PDB file of C-alpha atoms in Angstrom:
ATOM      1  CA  UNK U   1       0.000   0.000   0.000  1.00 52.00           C
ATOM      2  CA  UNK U   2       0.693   3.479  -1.154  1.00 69.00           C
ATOM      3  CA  UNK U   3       1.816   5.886   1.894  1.00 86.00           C
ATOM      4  CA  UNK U   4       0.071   8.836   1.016  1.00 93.00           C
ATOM      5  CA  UNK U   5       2.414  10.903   2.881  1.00 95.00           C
ATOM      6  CA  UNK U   6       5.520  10.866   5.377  1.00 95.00           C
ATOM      7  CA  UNK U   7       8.095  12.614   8.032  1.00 95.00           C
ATOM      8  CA  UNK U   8      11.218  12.639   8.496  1.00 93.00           C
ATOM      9  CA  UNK U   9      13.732  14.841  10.432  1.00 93.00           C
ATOM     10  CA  UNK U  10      17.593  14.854   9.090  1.00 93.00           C
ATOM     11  CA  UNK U  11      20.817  16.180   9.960  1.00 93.00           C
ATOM     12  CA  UNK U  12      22.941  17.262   7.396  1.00 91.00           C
ATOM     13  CA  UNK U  13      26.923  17.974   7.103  1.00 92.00           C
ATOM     14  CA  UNK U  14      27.812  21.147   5.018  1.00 91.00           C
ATOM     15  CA  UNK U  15      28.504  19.982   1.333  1.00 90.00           C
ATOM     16  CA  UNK U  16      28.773  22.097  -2.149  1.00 89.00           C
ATOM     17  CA  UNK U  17      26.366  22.102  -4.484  1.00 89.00           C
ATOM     18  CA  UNK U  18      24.315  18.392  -5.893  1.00 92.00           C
ATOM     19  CA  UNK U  19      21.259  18.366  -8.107  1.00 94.00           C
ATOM     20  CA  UNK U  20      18.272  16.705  -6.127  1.00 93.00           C
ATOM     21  CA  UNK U  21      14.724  15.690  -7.798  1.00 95.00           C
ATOM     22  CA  UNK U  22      11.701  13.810  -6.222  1.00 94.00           C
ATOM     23  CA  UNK U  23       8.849  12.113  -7.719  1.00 95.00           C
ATOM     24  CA  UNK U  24       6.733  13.448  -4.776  1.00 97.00           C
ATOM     25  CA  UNK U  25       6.106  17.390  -3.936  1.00 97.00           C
ATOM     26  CA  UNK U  26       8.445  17.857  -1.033  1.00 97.00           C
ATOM     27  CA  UNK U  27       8.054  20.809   1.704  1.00 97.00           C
ATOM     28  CA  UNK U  28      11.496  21.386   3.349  1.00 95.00           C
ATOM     29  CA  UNK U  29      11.996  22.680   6.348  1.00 92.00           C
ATOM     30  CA  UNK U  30      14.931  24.195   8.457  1.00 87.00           C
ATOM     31  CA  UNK U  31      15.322  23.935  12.209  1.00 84.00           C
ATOM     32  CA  UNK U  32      18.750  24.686  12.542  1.00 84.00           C
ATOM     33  CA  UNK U  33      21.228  26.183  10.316  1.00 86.00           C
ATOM     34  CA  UNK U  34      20.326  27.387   6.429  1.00 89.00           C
ATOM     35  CA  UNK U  35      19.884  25.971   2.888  1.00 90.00           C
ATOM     36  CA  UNK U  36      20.794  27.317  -0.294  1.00 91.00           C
ATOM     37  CA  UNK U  37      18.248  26.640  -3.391  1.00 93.00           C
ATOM     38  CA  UNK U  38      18.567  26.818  -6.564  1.00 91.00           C
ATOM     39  CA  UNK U  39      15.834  26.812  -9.793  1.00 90.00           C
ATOM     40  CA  UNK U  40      14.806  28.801 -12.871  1.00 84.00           C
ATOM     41  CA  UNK U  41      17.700  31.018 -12.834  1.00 83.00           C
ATOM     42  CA  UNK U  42      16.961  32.441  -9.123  1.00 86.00           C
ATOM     43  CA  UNK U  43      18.898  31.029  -5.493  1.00 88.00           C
ATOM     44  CA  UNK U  44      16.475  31.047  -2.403  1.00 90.00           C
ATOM     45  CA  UNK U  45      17.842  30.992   1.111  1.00 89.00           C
ATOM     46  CA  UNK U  46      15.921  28.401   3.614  1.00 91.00           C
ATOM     47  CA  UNK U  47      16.685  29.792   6.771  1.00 90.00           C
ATOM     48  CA  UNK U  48      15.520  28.592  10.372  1.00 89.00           C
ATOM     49  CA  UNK U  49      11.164  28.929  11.028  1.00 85.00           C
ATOM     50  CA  UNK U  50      10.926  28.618   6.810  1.00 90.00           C
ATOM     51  CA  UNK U  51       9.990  26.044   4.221  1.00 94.00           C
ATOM     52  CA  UNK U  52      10.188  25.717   0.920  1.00 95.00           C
ATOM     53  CA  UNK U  53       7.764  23.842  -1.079  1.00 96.00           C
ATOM     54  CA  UNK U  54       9.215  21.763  -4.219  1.00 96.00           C
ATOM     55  CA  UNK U  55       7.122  20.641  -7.049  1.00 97.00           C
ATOM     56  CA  UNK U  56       7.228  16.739  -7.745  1.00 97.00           C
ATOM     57  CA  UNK U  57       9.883  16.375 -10.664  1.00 96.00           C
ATOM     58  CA  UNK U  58      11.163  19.791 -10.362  1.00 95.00           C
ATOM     59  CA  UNK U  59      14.778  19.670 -10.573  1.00 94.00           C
ATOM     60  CA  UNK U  60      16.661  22.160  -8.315  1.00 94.00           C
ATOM     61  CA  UNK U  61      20.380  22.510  -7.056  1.00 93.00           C
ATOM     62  CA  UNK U  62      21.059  22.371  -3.132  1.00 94.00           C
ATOM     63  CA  UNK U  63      24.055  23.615  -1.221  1.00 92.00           C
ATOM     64  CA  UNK U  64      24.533  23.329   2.165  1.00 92.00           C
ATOM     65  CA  UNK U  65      27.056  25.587   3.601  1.00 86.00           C
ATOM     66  CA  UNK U  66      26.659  24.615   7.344  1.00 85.00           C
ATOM     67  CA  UNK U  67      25.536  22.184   9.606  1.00 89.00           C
ATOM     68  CA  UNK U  68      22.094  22.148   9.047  1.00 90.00           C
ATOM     69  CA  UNK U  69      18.489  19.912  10.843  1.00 91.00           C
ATOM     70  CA  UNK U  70      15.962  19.558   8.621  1.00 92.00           C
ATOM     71  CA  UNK U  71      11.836  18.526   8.536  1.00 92.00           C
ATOM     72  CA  UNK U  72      10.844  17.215   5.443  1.00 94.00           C
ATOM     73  CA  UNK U  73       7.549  16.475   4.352  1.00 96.00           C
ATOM     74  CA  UNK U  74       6.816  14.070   1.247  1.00 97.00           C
ATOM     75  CA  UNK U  75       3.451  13.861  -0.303  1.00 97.00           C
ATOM     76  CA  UNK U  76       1.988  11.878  -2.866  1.00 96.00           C
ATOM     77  CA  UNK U  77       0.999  13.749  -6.057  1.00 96.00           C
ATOM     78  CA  UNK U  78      -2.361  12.161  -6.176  1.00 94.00           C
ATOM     79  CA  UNK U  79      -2.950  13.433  -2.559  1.00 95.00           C
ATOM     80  CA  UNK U  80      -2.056  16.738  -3.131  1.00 96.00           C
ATOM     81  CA  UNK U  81      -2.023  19.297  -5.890  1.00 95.00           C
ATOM     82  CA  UNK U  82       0.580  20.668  -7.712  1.00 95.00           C
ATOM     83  CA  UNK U  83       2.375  23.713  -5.640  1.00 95.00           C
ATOM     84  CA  UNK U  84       1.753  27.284  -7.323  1.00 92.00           C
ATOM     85  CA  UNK U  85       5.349  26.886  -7.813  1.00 92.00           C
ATOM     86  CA  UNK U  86       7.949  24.667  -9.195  1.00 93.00           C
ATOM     87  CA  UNK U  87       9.883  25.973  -6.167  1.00 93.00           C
ATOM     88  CA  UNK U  88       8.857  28.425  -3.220  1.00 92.00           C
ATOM     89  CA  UNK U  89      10.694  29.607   0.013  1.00 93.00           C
ATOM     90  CA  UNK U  90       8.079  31.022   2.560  1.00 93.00           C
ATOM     91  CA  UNK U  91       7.308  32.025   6.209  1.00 90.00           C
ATOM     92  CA  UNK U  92       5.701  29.523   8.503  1.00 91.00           C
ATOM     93  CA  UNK U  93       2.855  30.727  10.307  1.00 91.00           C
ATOM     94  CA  UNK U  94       1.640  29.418  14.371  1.00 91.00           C
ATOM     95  CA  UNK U  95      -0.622  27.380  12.756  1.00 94.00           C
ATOM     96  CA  UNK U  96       1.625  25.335   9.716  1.00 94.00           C
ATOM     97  CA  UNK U  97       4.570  24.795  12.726  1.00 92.00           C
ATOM     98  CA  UNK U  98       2.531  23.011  14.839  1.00 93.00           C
ATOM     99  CA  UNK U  99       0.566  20.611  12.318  1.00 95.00           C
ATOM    100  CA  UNK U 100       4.414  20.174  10.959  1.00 93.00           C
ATOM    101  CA  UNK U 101       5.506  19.037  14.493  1.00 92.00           C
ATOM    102  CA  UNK U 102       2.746  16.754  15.166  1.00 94.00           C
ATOM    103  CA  UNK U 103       3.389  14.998  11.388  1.00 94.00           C
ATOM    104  CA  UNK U 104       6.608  14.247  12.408  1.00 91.00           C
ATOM    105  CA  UNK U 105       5.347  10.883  14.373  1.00 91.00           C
ATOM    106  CA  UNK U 106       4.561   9.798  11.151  1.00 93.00           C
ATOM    107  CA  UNK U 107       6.952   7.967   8.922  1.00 88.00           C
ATOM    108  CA  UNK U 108       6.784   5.765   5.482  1.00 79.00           C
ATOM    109  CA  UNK U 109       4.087   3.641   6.685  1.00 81.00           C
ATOM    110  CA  UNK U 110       0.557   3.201   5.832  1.00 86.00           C
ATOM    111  CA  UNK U 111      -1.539   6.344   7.674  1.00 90.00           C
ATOM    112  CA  UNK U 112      -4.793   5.721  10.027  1.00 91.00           C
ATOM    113  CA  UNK U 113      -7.757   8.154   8.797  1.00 93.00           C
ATOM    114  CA  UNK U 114      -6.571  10.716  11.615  1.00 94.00           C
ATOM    115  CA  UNK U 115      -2.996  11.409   9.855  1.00 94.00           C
ATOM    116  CA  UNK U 116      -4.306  11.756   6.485  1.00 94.00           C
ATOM    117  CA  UNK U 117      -6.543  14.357   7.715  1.00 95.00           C
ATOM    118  CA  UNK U 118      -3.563  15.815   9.310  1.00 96.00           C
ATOM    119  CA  UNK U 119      -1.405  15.830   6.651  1.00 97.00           C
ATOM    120  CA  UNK U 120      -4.350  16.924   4.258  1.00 97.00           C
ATOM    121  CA  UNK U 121      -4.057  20.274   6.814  1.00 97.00           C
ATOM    122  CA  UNK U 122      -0.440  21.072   6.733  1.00 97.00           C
ATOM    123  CA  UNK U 123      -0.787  20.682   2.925  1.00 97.00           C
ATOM    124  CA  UNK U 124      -3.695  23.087   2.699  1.00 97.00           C
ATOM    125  CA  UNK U 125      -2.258  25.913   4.852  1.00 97.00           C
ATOM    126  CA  UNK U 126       1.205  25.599   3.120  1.00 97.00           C
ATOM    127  CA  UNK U 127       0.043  25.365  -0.343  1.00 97.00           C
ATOM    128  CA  UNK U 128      -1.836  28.821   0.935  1.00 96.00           C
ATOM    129  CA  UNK U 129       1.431  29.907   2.262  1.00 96.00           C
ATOM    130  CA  UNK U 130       3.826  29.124  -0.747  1.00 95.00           C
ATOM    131  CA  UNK U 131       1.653  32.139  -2.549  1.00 95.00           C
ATOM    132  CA  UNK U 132       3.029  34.457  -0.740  1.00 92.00           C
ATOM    133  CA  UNK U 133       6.940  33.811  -0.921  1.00 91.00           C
ATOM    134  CA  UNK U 134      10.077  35.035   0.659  1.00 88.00           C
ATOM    135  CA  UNK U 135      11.499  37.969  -0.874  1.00 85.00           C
ATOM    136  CA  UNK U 136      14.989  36.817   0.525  1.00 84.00           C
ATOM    137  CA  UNK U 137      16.243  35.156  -2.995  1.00 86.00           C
ATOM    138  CA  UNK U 138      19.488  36.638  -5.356  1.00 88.00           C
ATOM    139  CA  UNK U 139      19.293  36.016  -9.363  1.00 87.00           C
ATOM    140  CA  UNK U 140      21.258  32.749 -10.534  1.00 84.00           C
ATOM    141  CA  UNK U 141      22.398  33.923 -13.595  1.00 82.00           C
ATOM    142  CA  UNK U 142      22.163  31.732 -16.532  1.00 86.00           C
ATOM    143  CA  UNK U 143      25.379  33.134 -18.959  1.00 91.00           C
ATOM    144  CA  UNK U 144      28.632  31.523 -17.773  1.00 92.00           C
ATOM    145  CA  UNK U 145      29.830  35.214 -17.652  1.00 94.00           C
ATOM    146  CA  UNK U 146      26.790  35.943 -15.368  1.00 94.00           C
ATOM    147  CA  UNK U 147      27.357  33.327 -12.974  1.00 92.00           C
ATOM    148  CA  UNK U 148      31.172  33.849 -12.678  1.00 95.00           C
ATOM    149  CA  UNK U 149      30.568  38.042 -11.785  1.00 96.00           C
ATOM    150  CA  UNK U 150      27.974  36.529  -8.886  1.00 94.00           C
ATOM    151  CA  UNK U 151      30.425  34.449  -7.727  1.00 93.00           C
ATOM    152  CA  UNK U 152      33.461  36.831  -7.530  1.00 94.00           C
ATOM    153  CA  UNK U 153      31.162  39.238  -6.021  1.00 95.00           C
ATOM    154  CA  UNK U 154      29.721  36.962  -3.312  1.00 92.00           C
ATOM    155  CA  UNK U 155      33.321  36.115  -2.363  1.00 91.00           C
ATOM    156  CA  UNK U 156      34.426  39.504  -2.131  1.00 91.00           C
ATOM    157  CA  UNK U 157      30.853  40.883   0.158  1.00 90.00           C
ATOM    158  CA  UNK U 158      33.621  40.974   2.772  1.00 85.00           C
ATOM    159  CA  UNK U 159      35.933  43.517   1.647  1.00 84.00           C
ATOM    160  CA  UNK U 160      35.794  45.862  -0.873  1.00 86.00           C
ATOM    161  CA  UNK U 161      34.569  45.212  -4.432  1.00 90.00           C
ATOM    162  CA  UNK U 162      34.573  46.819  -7.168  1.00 94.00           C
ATOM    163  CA  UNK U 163      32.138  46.385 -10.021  1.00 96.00           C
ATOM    164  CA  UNK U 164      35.197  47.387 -12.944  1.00 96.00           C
ATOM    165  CA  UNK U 165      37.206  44.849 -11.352  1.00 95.00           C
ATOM    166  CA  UNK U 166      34.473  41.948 -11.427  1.00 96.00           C
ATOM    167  CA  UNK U 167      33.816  43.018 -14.988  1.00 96.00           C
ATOM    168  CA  UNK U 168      37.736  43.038 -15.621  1.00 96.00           C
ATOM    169  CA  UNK U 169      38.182  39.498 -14.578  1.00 95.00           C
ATOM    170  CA  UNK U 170      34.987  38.050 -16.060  1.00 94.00           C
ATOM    171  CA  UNK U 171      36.482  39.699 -19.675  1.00 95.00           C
ATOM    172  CA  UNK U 172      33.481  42.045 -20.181  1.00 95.00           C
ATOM    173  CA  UNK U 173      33.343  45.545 -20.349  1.00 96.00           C
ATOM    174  CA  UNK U 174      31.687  47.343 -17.719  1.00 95.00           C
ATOM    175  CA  UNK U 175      28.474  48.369 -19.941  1.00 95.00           C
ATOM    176  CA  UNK U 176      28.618  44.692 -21.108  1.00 96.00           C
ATOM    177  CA  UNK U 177      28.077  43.336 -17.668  1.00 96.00           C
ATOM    178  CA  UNK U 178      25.683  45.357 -17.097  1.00 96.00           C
ATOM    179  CA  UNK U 179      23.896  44.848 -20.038  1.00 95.00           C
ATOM    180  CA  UNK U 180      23.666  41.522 -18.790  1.00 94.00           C
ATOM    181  CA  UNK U 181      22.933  41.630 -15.382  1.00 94.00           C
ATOM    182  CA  UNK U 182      19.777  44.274 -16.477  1.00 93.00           C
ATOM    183  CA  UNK U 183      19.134  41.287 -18.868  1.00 93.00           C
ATOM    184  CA  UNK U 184      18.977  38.025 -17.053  1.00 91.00           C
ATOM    185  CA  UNK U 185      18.435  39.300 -13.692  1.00 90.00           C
ATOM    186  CA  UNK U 186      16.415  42.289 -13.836  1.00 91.00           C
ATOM    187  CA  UNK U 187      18.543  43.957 -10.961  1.00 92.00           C
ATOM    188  CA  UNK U 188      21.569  45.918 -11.448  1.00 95.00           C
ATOM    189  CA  UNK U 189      25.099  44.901 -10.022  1.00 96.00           C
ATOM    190  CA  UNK U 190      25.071  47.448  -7.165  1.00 94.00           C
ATOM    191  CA  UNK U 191      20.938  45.812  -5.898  1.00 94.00           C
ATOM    192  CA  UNK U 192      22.167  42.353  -6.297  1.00 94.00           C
ATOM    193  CA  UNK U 193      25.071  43.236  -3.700  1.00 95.00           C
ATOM    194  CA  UNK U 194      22.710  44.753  -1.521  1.00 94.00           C
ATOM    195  CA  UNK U 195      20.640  41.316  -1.388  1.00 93.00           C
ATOM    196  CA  UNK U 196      23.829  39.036  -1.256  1.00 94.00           C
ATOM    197  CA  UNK U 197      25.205  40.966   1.978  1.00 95.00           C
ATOM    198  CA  UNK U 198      21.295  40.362   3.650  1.00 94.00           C
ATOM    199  CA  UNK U 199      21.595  36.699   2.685  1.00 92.00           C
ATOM    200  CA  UNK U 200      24.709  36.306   4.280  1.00 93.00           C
ATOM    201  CA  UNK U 201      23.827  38.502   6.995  1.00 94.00           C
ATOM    202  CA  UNK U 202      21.161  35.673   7.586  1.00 93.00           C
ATOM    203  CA  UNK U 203      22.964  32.855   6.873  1.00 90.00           C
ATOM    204  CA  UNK U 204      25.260  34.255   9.919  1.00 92.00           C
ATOM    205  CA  UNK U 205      22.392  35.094  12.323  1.00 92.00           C
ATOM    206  CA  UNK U 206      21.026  31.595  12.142  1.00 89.00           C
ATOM    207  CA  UNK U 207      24.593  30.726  12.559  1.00 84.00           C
ATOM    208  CA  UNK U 208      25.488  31.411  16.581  1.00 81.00           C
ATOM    209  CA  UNK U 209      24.838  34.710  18.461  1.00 87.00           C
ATOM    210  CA  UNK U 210      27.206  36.752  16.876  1.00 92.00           C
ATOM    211  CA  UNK U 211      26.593  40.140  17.627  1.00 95.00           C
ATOM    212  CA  UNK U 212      24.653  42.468  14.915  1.00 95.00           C
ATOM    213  CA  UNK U 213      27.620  45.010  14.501  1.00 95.00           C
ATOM    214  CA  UNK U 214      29.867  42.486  13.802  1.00 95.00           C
ATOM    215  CA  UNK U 215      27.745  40.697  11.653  1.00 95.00           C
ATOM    216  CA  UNK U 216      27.257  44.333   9.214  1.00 96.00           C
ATOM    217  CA  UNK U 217      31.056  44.610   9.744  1.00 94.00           C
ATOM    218  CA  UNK U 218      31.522  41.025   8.124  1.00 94.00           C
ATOM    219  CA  UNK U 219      29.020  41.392   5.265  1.00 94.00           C
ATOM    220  CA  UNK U 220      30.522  44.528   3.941  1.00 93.00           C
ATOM    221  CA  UNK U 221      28.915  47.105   5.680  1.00 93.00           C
ATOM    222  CA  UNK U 222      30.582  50.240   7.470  1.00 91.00           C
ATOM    223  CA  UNK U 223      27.379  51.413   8.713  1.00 92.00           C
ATOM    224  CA  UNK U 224      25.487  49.711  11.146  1.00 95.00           C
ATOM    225  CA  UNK U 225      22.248  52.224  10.027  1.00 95.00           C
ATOM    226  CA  UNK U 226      22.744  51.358   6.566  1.00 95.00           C
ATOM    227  CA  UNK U 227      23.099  47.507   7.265  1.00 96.00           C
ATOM    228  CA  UNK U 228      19.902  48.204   9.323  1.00 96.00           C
ATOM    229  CA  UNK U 229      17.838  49.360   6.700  1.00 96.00           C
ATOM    230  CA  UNK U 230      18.794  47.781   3.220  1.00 95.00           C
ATOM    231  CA  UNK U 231      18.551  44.228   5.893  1.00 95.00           C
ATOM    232  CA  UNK U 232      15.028  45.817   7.004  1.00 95.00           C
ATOM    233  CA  UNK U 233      14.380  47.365   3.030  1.00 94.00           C
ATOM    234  CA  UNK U 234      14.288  43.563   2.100  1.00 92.00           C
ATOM    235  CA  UNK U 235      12.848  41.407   4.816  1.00 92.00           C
ATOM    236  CA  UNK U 236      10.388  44.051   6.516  1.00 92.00           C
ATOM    237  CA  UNK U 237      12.480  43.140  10.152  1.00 93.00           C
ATOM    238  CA  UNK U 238      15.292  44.782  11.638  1.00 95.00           C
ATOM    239  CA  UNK U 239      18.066  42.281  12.075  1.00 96.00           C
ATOM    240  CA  UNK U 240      17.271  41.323  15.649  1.00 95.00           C
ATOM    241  CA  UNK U 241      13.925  40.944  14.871  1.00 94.00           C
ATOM    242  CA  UNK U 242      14.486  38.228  12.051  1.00 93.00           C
ATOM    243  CA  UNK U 243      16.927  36.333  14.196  1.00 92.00           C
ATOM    244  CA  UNK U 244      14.222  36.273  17.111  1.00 91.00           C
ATOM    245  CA  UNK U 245      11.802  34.735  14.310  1.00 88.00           C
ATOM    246  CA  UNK U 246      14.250  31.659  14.202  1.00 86.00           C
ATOM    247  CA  UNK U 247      12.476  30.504  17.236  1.00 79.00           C
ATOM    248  CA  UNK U 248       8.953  31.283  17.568  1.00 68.00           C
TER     249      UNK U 248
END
């Protein structure tokens, strides 16, 4: 017999990049530590208190660049619908965390009438949730050229960087490289930096209890006011406040 749906809670050890697909739609969910996922041309960051909702033979790239525990949800596609998206990264409300906690008694075995209806629950409310996504996600790039300029720049959020030197090591001209990041990522260089310094800015307060100054300091910011508000500009929370979400 079919299980219609299952649980399962997972530790994972940081690794690089691998391609994962299911043949069931899969909400993921992070407890501790952060993912990094990647579809369509766009990267998503799965932070602690989030989930992301995959679509049954959607084919996306994971990363995991720490430690990282894990809730996972599998569900049969002829038990649930498709998600409104191949892939979504979303907010957990009161309501989704606690159906989520009591799935987890249930594993890959056949389900009694009350954890079907259960299950049937958590997949309504998220499926209402995954509408409403995460604005926490940085352009992919799909040009080799594209992809290298995100890279050097994420590697260099530290320090200074320099958008003629990224374009000088890539071997486009500056109005080239910006020609493509207008393009293929609808941002220009200087907004995607903005979002890769939150990102990492979150990947670090889910990280320990590193203090918020030091945290803008690391990023690339010089300002703790203007860390403050490009961080509050794109998740609607002031640092502290998004950490505190980690554990409702």
């Amino acid at each position: 017999m079919t299980c219609v749906a299952y649980s399962f809670v997972r530790t994972f050890a940081p690794e690089s990049a691998r391609d994962l697909c299911v043949d069931r739609h899969y909400l993921l969910c992070a407890s501790a530590g952060t993912l990094r996922l990647e579809a369509r041309g766009q990267s998503w960051l799965l932070p602690p208190a989030r989930a992301a909702l995959i679509e049954a033979g959607s084919p996306i790239r994971v990363s995991i660049p720490r430690p990282v525990t894990t809730a996972s949800v599998l569900f049969d596609t002829r038990f649930a619908p498709a998600p409104p998206a191949p892939l979504t990264v979303f907010d957990l409300n009161p309501l989704a965390r606690a159906l989520l906690t009591e799935c987890r008694a249930y594993t890959e075995e056949p389900l009694s009438v009350y954890a079907e209806k259960l299950f049937a629950a958590l997949a309504a409310v998220t499926w209402r949730l995954a509408e409403q996504p995460s604005p926490v996600v940085v352009p992919a790039g799909r040009s080799p050229e594209l992809r290298r300029a995100l890279d050097l720049t994420e590697q260099r959020l530290g320090g200074e960087v320099r958008f003629e030197d990224v374009a000088d090591e890539v071997g486009l001209a500056p109005r080239s490289l910006a020609r493509r990041f207008e393009e293929e990522t609808g941002m220009t260089w200087r907004a995607v930096l903005r979002r890769m310094r939150v990102v990492a800015a979150i990947e670090e307060l889910a990280a320990a209890d590193t203090p918020v100054t030091e945290i803008a300091f690391t990023v690339g910011y010089t300002s703790l006011s203007a860390f403050n508000a490009a961080f509050k500009e794109l998740t609607g929370r002031t640092p502290t406040a998004y950490r505190a979400s980690f554990h409702p």
